[in-house]
mmCIF file of N, CA and C in Angstrom:
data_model
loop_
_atom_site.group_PDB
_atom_site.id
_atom_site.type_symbol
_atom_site.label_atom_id
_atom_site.label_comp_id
_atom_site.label_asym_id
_atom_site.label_seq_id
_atom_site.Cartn_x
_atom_site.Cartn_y
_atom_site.Cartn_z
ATOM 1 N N UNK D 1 0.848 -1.178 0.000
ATOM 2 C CA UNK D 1 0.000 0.000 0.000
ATOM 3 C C UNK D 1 0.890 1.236 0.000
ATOM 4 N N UNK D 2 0.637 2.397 -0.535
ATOM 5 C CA UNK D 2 1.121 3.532 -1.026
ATOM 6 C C UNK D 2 1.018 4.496 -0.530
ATOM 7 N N UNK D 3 1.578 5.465 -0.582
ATOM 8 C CA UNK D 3 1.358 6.938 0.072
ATOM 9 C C UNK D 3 -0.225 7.217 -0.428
ATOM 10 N N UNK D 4 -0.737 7.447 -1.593
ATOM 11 C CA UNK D 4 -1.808 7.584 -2.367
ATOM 12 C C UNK D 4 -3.074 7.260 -1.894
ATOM 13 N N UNK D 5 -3.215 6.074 -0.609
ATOM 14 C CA UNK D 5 -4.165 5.386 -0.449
ATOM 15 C C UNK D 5 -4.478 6.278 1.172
ATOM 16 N N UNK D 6 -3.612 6.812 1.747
ATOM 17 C CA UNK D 6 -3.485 7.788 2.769
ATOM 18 C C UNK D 6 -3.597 8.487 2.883
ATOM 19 N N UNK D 7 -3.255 9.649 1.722
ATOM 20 C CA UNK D 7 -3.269 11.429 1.218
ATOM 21 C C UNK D 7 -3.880 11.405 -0.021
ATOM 22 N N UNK D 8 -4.611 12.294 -0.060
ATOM 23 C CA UNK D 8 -5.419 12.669 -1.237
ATOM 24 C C UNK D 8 -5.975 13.435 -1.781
ATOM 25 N N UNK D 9 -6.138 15.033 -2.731
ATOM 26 C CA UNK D 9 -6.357 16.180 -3.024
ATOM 27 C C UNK D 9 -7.932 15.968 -2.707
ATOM 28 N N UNK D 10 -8.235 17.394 -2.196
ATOM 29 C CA UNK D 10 -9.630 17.579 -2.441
ATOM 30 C C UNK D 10 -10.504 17.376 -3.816
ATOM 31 N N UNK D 11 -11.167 16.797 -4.168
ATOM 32 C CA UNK D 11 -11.912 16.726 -5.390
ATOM 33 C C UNK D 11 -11.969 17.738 -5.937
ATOM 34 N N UNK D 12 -11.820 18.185 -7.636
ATOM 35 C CA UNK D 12 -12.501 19.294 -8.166
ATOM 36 C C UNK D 12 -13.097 19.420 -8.482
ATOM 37 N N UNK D 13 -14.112 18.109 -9.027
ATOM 38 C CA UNK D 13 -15.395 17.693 -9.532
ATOM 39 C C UNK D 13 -16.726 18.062 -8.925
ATOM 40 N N UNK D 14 -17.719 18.794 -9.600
ATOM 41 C CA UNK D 14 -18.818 18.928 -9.140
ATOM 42 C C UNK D 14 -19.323 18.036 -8.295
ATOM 43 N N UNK D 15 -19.607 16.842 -9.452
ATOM 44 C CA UNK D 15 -20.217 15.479 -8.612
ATOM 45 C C UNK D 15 -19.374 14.435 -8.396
ATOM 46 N N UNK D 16 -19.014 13.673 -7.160
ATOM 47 C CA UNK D 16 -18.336 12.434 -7.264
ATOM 48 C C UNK D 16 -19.283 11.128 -7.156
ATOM 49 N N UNK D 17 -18.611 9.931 -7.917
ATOM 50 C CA UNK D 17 -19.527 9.034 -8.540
ATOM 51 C C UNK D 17 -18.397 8.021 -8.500
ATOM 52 N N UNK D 18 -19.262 6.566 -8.524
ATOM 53 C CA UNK D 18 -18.562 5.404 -8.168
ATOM 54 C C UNK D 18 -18.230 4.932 -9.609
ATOM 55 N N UNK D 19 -17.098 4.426 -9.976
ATOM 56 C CA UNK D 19 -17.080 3.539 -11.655
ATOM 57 C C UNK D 19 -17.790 2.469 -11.112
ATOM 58 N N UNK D 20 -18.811 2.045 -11.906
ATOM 59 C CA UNK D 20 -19.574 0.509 -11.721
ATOM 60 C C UNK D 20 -19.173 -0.001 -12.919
ATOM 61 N N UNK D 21 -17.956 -1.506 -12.589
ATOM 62 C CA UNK D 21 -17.823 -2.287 -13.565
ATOM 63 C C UNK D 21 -18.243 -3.249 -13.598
ATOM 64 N N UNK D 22 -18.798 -3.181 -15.116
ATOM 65 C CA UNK D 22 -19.552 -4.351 -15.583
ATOM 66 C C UNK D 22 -18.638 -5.987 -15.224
ATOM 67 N N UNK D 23 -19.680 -6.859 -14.679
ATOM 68 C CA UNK D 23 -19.255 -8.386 -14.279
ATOM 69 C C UNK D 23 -20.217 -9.158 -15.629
ATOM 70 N N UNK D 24 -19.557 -10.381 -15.630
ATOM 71 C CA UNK D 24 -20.038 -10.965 -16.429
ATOM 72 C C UNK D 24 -21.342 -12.144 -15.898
ATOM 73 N N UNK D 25 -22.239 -12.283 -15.563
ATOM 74 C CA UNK D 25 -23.247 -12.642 -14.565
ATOM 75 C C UNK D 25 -24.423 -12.412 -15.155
ATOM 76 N N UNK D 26 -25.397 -13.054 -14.791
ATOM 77 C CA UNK D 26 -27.300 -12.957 -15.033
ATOM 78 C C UNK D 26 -27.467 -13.343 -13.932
ATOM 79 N N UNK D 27 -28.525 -11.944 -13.645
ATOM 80 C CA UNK D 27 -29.734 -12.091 -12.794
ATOM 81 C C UNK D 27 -30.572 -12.756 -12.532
ATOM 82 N N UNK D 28 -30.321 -13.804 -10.972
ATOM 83 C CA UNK D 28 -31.239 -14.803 -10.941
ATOM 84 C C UNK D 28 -32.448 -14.230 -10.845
ATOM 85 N N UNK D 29 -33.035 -12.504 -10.155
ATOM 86 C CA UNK D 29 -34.403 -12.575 -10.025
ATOM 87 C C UNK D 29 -34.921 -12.191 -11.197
ATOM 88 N N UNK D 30 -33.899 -11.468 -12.131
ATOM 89 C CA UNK D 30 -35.100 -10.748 -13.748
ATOM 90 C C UNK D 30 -34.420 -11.312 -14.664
ATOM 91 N N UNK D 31 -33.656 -12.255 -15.025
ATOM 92 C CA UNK D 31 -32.907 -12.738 -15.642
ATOM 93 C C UNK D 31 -31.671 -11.664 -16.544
ATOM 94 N N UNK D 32 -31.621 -10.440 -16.125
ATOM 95 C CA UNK D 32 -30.931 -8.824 -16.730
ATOM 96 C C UNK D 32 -29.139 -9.757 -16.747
ATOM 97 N N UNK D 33 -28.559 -9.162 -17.940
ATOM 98 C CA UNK D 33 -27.061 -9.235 -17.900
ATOM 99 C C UNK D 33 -26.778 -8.020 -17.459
ATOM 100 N N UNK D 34 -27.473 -7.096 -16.986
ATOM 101 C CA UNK D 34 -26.549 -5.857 -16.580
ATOM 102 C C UNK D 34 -26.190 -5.966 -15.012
ATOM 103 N N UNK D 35 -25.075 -6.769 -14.898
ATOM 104 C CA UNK D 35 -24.732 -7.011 -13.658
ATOM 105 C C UNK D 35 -23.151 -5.952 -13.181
ATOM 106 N N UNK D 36 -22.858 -5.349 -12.117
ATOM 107 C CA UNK D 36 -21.998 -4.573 -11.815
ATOM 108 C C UNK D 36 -21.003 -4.703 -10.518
ATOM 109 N N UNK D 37 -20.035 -4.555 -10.707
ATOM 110 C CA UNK D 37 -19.681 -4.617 -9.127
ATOM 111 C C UNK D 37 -19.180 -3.281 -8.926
ATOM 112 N N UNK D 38 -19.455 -2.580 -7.438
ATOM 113 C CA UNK D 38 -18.614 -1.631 -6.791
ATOM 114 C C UNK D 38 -18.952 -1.238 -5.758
ATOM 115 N N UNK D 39 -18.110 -0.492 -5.162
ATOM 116 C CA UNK D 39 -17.652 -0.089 -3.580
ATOM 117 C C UNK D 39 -19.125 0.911 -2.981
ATOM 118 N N UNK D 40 -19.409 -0.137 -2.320
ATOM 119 C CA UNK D 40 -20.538 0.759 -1.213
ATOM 120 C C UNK D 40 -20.308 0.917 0.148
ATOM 121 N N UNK D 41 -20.599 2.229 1.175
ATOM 122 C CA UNK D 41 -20.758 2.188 2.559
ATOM 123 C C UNK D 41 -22.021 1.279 3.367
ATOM 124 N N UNK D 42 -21.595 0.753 3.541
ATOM 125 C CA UNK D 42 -22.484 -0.105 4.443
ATOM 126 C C UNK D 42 -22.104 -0.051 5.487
ATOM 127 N N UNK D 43 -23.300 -0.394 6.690
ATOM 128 C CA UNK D 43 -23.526 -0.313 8.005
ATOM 129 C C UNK D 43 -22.841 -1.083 8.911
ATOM 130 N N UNK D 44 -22.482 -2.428 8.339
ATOM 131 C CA UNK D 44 -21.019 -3.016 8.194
ATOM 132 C C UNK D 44 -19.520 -2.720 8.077
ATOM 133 N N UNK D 45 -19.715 -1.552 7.508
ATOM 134 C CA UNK D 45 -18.053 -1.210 7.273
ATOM 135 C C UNK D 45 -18.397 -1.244 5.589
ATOM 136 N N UNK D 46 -16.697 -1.208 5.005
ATOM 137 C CA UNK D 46 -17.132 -0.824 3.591
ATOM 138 C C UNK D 46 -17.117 -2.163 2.978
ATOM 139 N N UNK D 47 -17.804 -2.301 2.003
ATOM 140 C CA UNK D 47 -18.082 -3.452 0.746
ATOM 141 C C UNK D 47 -18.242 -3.294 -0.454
ATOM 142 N N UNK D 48 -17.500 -4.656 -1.177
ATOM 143 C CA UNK D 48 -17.894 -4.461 -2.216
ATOM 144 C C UNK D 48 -19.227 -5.294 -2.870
ATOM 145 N N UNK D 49 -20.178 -4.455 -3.405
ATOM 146 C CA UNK D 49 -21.328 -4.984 -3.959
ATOM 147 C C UNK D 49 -21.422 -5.423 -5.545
ATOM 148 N N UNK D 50 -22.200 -6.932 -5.532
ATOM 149 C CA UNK D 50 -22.182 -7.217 -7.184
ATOM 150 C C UNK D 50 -23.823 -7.104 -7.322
ATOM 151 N N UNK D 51 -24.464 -6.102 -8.060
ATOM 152 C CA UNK D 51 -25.609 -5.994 -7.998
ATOM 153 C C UNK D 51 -25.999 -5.559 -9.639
ATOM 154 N N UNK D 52 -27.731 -6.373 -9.342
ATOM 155 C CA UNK D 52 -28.202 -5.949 -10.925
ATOM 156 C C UNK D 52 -28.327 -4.798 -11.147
ATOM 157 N N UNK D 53 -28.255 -4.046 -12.118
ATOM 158 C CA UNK D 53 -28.309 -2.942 -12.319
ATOM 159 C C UNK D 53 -29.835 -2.279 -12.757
ATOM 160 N N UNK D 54 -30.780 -3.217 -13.313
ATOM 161 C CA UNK D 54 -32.098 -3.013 -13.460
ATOM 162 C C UNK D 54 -33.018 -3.568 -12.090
ATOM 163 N N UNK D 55 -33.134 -4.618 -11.756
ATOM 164 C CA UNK D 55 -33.757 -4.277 -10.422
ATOM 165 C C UNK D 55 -33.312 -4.430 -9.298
ATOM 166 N N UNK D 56 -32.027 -4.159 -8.815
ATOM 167 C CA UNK D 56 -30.986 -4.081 -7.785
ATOM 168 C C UNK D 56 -30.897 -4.919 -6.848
ATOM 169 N N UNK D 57 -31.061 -6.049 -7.567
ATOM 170 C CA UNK D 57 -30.842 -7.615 -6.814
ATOM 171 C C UNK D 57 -29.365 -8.137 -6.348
ATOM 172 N N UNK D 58 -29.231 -7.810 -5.117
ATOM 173 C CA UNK D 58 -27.716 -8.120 -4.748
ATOM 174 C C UNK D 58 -27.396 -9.857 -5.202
ATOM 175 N N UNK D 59 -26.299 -9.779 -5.747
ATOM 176 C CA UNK D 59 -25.439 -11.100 -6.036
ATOM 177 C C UNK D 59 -24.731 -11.446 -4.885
ATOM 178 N N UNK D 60 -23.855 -10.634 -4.631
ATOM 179 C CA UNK D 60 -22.312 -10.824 -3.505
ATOM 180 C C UNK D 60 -22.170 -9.392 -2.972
ATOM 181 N N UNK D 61 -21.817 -9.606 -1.588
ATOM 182 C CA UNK D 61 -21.868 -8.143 -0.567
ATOM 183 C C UNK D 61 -20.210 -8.897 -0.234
ATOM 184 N N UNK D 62 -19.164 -8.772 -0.906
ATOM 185 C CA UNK D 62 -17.755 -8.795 -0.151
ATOM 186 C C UNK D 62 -17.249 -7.944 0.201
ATOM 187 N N UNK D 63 -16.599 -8.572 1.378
ATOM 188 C CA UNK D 63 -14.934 -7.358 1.699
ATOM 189 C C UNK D 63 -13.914 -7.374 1.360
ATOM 190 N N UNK D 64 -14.287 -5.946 0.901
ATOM 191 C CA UNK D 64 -13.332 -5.449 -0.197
ATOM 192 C C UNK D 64 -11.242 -6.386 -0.344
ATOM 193 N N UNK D 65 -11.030 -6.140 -0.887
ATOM 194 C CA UNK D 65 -9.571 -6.814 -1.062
ATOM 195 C C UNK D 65 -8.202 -5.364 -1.599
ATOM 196 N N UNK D 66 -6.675 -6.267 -1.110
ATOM 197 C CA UNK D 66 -6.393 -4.872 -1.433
ATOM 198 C C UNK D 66 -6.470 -4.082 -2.960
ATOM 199 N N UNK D 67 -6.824 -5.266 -3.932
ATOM 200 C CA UNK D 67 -6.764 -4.674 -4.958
ATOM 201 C C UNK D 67 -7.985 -3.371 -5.183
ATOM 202 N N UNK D 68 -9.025 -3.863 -4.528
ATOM 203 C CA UNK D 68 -10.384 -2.872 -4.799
ATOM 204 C C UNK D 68 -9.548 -1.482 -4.743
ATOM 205 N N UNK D 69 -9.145 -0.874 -3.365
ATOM 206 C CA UNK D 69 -8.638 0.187 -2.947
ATOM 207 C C UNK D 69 -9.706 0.944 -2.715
ATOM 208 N N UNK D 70 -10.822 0.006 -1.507
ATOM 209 C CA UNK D 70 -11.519 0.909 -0.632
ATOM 210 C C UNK D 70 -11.677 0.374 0.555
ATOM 211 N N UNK D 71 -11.862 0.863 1.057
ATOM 212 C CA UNK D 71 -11.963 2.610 1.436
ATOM 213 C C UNK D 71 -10.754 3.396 0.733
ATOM 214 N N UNK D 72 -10.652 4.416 0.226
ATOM 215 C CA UNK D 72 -9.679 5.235 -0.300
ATOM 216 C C UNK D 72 -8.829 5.510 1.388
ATOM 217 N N UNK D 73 -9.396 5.344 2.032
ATOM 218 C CA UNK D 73 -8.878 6.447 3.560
ATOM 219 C C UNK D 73 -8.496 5.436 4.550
ATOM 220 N N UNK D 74 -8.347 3.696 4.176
ATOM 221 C CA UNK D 74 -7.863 2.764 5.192
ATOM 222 C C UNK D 74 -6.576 2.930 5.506
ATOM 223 N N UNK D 75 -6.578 2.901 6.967
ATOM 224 C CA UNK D 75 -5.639 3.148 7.665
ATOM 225 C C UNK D 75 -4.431 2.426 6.926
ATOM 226 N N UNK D 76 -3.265 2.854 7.582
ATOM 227 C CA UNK D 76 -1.721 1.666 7.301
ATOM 228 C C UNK D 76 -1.978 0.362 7.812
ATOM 229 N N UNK D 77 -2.646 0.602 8.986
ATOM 230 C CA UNK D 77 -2.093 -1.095 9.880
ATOM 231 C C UNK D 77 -3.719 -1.360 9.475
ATOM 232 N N UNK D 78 -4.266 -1.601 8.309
ATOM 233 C CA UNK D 78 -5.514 -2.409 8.251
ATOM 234 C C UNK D 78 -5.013 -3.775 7.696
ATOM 235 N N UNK D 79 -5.437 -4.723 8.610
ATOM 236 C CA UNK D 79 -4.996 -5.888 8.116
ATOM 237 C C UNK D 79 -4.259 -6.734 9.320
ATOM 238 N N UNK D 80 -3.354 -5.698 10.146
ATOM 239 C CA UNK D 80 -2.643 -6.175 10.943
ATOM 240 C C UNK D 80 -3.569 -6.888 12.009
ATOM 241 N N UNK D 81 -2.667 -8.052 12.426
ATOM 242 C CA UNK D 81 -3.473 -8.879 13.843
ATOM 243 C C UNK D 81 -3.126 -7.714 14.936
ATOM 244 N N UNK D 82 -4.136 -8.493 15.739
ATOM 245 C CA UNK D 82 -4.013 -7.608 17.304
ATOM 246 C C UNK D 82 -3.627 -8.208 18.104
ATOM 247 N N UNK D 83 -2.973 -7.714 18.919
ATOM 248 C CA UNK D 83 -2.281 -8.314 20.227
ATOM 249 C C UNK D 83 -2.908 -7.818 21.650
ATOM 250 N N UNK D 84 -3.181 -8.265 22.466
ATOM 251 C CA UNK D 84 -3.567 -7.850 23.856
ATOM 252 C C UNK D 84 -2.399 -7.579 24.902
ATOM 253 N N UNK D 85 -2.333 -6.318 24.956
ATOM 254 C CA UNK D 85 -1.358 -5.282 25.783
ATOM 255 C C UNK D 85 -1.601 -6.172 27.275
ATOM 256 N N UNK D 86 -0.313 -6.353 27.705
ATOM 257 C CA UNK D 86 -0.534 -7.051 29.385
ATOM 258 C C UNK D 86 -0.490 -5.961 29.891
#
């Protein structure tokens, strides 16, 4: 992990918006190929979601990996085990 994933310019963009990339998958409830995966806040912590894109039928709710690169703002020591201080 990188300096990049720690520090990061303020946006200049009006609107900020998630890239949703297309997965290759059909919808078990509408049978839709427009299937997507990307990074949502959840109440959980952050995830990544594979969801239909026409009637927003979740596939897979994972956590995230380091390749995703979210949270943009995870700490350095995410990942590290914990130890119990005597």
């Amino acid at each position: 992990m990188g300096v990049e994933r720690m520090l990061f310019p303020r946006p200049t963009e009006e609107r900020i918006y998630v890239t949703r990339v297309p997965v290759d998958a059909t919808c078990p409830e509408c049978g839709s190929t427009s299937v997507a995966r990307y990074p949502v806040a959840n109440y959980t912590g952050p995830r990544m979601v594979t969801k239909c894109q026409d009637c927003f039928h979740h596939l897979a709710v994972d956590v995230p990996a380091d390749d995703d690169h979210w949270p943009p703002w995870r700490p350095a020591t995410w990942g590290w085990s914990g130890t119990r201080a005597g």
